[in-house]
XYZ file of C-alpha atoms in Angstrom:
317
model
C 8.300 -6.546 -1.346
C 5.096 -5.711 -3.280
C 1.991 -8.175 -3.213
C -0.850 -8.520 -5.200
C -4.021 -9.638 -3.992
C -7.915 -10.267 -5.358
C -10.945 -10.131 -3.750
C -13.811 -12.235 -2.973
C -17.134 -12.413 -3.956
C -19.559 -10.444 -1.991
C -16.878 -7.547 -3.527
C -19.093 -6.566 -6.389
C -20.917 -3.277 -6.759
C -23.294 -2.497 -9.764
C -21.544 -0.900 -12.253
C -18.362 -1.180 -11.076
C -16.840 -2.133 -14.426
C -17.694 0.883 -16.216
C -14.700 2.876 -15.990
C -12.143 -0.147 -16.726
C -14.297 0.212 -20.470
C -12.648 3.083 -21.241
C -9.329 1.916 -21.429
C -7.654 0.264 -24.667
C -8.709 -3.112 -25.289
C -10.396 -3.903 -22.011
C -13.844 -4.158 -23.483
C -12.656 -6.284 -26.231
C -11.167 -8.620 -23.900
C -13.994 -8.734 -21.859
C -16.786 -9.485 -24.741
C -13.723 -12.166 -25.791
C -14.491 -13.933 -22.696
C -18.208 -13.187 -22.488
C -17.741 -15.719 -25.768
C -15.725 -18.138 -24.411
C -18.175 -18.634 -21.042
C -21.420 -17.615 -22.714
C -21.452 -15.100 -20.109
C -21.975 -11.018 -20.903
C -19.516 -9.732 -18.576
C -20.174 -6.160 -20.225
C -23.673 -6.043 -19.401
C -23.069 -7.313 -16.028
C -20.595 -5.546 -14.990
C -21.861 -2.053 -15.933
C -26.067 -2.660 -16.243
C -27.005 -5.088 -14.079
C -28.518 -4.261 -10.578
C -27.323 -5.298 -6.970
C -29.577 -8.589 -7.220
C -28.388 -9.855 -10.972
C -24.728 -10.111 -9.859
C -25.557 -11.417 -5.994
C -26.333 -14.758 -8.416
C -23.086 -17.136 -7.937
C -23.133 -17.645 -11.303
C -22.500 -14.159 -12.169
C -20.631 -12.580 -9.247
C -17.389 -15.099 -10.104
C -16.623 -14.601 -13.547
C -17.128 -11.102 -12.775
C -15.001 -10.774 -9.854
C -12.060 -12.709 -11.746
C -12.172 -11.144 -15.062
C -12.215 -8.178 -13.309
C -9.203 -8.545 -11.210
C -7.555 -10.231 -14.085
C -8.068 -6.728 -16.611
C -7.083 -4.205 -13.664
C -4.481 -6.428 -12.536
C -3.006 -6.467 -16.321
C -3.037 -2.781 -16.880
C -0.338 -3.103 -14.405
C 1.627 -5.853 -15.600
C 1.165 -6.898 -19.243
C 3.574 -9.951 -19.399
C 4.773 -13.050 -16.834
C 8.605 -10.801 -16.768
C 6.887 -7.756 -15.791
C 4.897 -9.844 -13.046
C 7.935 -11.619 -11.646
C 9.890 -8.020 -11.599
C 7.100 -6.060 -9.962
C 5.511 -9.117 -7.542
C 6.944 -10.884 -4.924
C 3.686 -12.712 -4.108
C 0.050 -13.535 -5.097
C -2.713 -14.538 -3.712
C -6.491 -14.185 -3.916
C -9.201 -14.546 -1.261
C -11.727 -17.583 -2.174
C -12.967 -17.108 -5.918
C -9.653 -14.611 -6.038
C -7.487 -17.126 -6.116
C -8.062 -18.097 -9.339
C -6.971 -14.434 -10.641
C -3.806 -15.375 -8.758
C -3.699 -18.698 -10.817
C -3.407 -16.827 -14.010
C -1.551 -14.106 -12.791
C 0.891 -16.320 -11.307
C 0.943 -18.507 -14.758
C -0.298 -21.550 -13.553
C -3.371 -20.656 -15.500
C -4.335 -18.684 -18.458
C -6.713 -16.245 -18.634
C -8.863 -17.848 -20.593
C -8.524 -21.297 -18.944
C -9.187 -19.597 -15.293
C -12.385 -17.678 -16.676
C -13.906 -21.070 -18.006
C -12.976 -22.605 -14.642
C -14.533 -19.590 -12.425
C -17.590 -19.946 -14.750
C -17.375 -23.587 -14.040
C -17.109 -22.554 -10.329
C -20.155 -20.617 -9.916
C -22.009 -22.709 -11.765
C -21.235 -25.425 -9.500
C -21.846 -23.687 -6.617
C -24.337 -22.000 -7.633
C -26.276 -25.773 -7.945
C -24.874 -26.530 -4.502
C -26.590 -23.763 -2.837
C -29.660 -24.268 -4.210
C -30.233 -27.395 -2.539
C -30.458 -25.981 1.373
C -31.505 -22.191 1.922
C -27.887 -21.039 3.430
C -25.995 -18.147 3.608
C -22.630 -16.281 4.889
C -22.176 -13.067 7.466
C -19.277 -11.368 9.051
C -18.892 -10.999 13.035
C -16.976 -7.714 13.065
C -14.758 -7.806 16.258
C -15.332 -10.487 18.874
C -12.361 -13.003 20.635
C -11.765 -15.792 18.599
C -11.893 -18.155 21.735
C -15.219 -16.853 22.191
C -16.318 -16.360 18.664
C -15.700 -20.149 17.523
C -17.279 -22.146 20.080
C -20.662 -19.853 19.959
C -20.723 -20.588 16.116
C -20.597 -24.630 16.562
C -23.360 -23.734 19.262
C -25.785 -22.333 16.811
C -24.628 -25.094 13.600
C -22.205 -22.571 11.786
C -19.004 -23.737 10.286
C -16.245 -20.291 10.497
C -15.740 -20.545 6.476
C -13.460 -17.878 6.328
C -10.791 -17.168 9.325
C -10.158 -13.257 8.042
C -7.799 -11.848 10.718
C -7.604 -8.752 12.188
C -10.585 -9.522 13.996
C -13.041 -10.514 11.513
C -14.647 -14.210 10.882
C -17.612 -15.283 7.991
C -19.740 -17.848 9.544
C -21.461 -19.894 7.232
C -24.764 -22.022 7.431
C -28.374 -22.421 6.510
C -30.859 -18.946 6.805
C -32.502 -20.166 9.968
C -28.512 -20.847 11.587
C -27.825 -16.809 10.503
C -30.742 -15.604 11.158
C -30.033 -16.654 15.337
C -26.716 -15.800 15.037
C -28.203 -12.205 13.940
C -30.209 -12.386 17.574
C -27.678 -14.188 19.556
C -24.039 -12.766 18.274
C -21.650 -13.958 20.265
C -20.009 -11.456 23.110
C -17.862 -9.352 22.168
C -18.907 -9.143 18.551
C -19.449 -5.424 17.603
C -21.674 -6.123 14.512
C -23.366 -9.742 12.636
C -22.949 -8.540 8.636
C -25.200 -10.920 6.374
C -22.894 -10.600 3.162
C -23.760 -10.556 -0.239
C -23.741 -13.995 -1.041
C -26.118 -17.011 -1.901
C -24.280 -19.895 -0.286
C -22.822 -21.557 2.732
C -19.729 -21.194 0.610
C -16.571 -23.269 1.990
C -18.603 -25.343 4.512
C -20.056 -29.269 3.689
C -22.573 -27.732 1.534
C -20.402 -27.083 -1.436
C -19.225 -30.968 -1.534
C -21.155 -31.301 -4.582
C -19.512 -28.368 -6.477
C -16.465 -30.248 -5.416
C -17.034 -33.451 -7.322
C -18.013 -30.749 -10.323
C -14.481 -29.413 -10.098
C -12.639 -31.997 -10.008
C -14.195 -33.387 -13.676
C -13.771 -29.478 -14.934
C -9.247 -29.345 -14.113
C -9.178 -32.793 -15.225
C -9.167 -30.669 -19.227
C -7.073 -28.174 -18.088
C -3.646 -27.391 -18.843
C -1.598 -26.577 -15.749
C 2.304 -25.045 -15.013
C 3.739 -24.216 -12.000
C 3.509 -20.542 -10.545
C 6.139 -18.347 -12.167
C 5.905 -15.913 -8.916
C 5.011 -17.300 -5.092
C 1.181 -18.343 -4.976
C -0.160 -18.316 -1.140
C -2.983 -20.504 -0.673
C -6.339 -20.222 1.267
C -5.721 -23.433 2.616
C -3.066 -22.968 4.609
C -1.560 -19.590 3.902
C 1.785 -21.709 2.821
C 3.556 -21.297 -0.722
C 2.294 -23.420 -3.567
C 5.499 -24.252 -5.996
C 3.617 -27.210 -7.887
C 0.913 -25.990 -10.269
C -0.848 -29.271 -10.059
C -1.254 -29.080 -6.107
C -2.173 -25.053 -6.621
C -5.066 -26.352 -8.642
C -5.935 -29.493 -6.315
C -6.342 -26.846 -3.767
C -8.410 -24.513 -5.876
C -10.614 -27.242 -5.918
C -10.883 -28.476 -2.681
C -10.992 -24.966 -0.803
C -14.726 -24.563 -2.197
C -15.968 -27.014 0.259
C -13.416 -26.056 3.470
C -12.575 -22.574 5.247
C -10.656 -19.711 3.973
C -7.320 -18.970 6.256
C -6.761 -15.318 5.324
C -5.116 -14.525 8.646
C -2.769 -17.375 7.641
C -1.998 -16.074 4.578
C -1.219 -12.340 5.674
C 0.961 -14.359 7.905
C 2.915 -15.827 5.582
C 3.018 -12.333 3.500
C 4.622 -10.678 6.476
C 7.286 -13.981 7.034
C 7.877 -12.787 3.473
C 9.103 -9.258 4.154
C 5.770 -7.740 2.400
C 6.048 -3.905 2.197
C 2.839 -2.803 0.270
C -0.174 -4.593 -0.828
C -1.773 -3.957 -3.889
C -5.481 -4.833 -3.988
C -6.936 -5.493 -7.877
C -10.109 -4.313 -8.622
C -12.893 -3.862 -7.135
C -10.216 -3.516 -3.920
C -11.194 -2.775 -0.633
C -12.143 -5.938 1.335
C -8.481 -6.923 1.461
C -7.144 -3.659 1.905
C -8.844 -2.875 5.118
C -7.998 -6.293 6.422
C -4.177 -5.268 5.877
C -4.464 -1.702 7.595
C -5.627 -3.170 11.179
C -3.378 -6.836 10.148
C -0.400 -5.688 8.598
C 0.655 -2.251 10.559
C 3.337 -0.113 8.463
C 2.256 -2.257 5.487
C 1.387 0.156 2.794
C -1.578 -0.258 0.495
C -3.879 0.690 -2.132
C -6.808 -0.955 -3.418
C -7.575 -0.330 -6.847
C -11.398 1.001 -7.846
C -10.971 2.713 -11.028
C -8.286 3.894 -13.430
C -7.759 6.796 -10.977
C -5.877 4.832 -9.053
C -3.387 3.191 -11.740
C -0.814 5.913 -11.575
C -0.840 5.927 -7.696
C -0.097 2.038 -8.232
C 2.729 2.564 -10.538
C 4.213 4.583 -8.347
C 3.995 1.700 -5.566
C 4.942 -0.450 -7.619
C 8.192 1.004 -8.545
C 8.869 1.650 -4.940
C 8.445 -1.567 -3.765
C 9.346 -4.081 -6.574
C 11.771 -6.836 -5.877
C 15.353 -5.956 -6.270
C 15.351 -9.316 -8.398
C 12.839 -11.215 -9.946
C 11.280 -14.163 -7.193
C 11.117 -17.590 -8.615
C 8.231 -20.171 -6.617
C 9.627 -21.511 -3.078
């Protein structure tokens, strides 16, 4: 069983869209959405430097629409999706390329909701000077009670060793002195936000007025949720929780949980993969994956793909 996953923000690289340009109708697309978000996902996706796509505002749209064009070069229509997936999900701002992927959203509908996002968020962070970092290795019996110590809510629960503490700068900054034992390495990330912690309550209320105009159906393919890690089969609750999960922790491990109750096989990471990919290799042993960086790596995904479909297609459970 094949499953495809997006990545966070914090994923972003300059340039990184520059290859997916050369294919058919990818730019096109791409300047079609720019339009419909007054948002010039060409320029900042190929032009911009490391600091113009750290903004919120940018990095989402970005990080969707890209998932969303490498992700279709793959699977052009819902029946090819359902054949080749057995399950979708997307790690924090990724899950709304899951959304559409999984039909509950279109495209179009999850880029002006993403845009919505980071605009939202964006505004929340600006309020308090806060911030997000990785503790690489570390027990979490150890880990979690040091990070209450210094203030820090554990905004994402990765697995495979790995937790993002969130908080103000001052509440990183110590944690950057005093990491907690056991904890190889304290990562600041590339992010401008106590994302997924009480700060984001405002973007909350912000979401909750965007969904309210948007047209929702229920997943076509199984959606696995941040929240919880547990299937989502009603496309109303899948975007109640798309909502929601802005302002409470990511539960990765919880998810790759679920994905191996499922009988997972191979992950397939959409562009710009890697994050998720690495999580799987140390998470998910015998699990093979690929994470997808340029068009290079679309034939190598084919292949996987056809290796590893479902032998029928999965309806939502």
């Amino acid at each position: 069983m094949l499953v495809l996953v997006a990545p966070g923000q914090g994923a972003q690289t300059p340039g990184f869209l520059t290859p997916w340009l050369d294919l058919p109708g990818v730019e096109d697309r791409l300047r079609e959405w720019s339009a419909a978000i007054d948002l010039d996902l060409v320029h900042y996706g190929t032009k911009a430097d490391a600091d113009e796509i750290r903004d919120t505002a940018v990095a989402q749209p970005l990080l969707v629409a890209s998932a969303l064009v490498s992700s279709r070069q793959l699977f052009a229509t819902p029946d090819e999706f359902r054949a080749g997936v057995g399950a979708a999900a997307g790690h924090s701002v990724g899950e709304l390329a899951a959304a559409a992927w999984t039909g509950t959203l279109t495209d179009t509908a999850a880029m002006t909701l993403v845009r919505r996002r980071g605009q939202a968020m964006a505004e929340a962070a600006a309020v308090t000077e806060t911030g997000m970092a990785a503790l690489l290795g570390g027990d979490e019996a150890v880990v979690l009670p040091h990070l209450e110590k210094l203030g820090l809510t554990a905004a994402n629960v990765n697995g495979a060793g790995q937790i993002v503490a969130a908080g103000t700068a001052e509440q990183i900054a110590a944690l950057v002195e005093d990491k907690p034992e056991g904890t190889r390495r304290v990562v600041p990330l590339k992010v401008a936000g106590a994302f997924h912690t009480r700060h984001m309550a405002p973007a909350v209320t912000a979401l909750e007025t965007a969904v309210a105009e948007l047209t929702v159906a229920d997943p076509h393919t199984r959606y696995v949720s941040n929240r919880d890690g547990q299937v989502v089969a009603s496309g109303q609750d899948l975007v109640r929780r798309l909502v929601g999960q802005v302002a409470n922790p990511v539960r990765w491990d919880l998810c790759m949980e679920t994905f191996k109750e499922l009988g997972v096989t191979a992950i397939i990471e959409a562009a710009p993969g890697g994050t998720l990919v690495g999580l799987a290799k140390r998470a998910l042993p015998g699990v093979q994956t690929l994470a997808l960086k340029t068009p290079d790596d679309l034939d190598t995904a084919r292949a996987l793909i056809a290796e590893h479909r479902s032998p029928a297609a999965p309806s939502a459970e």
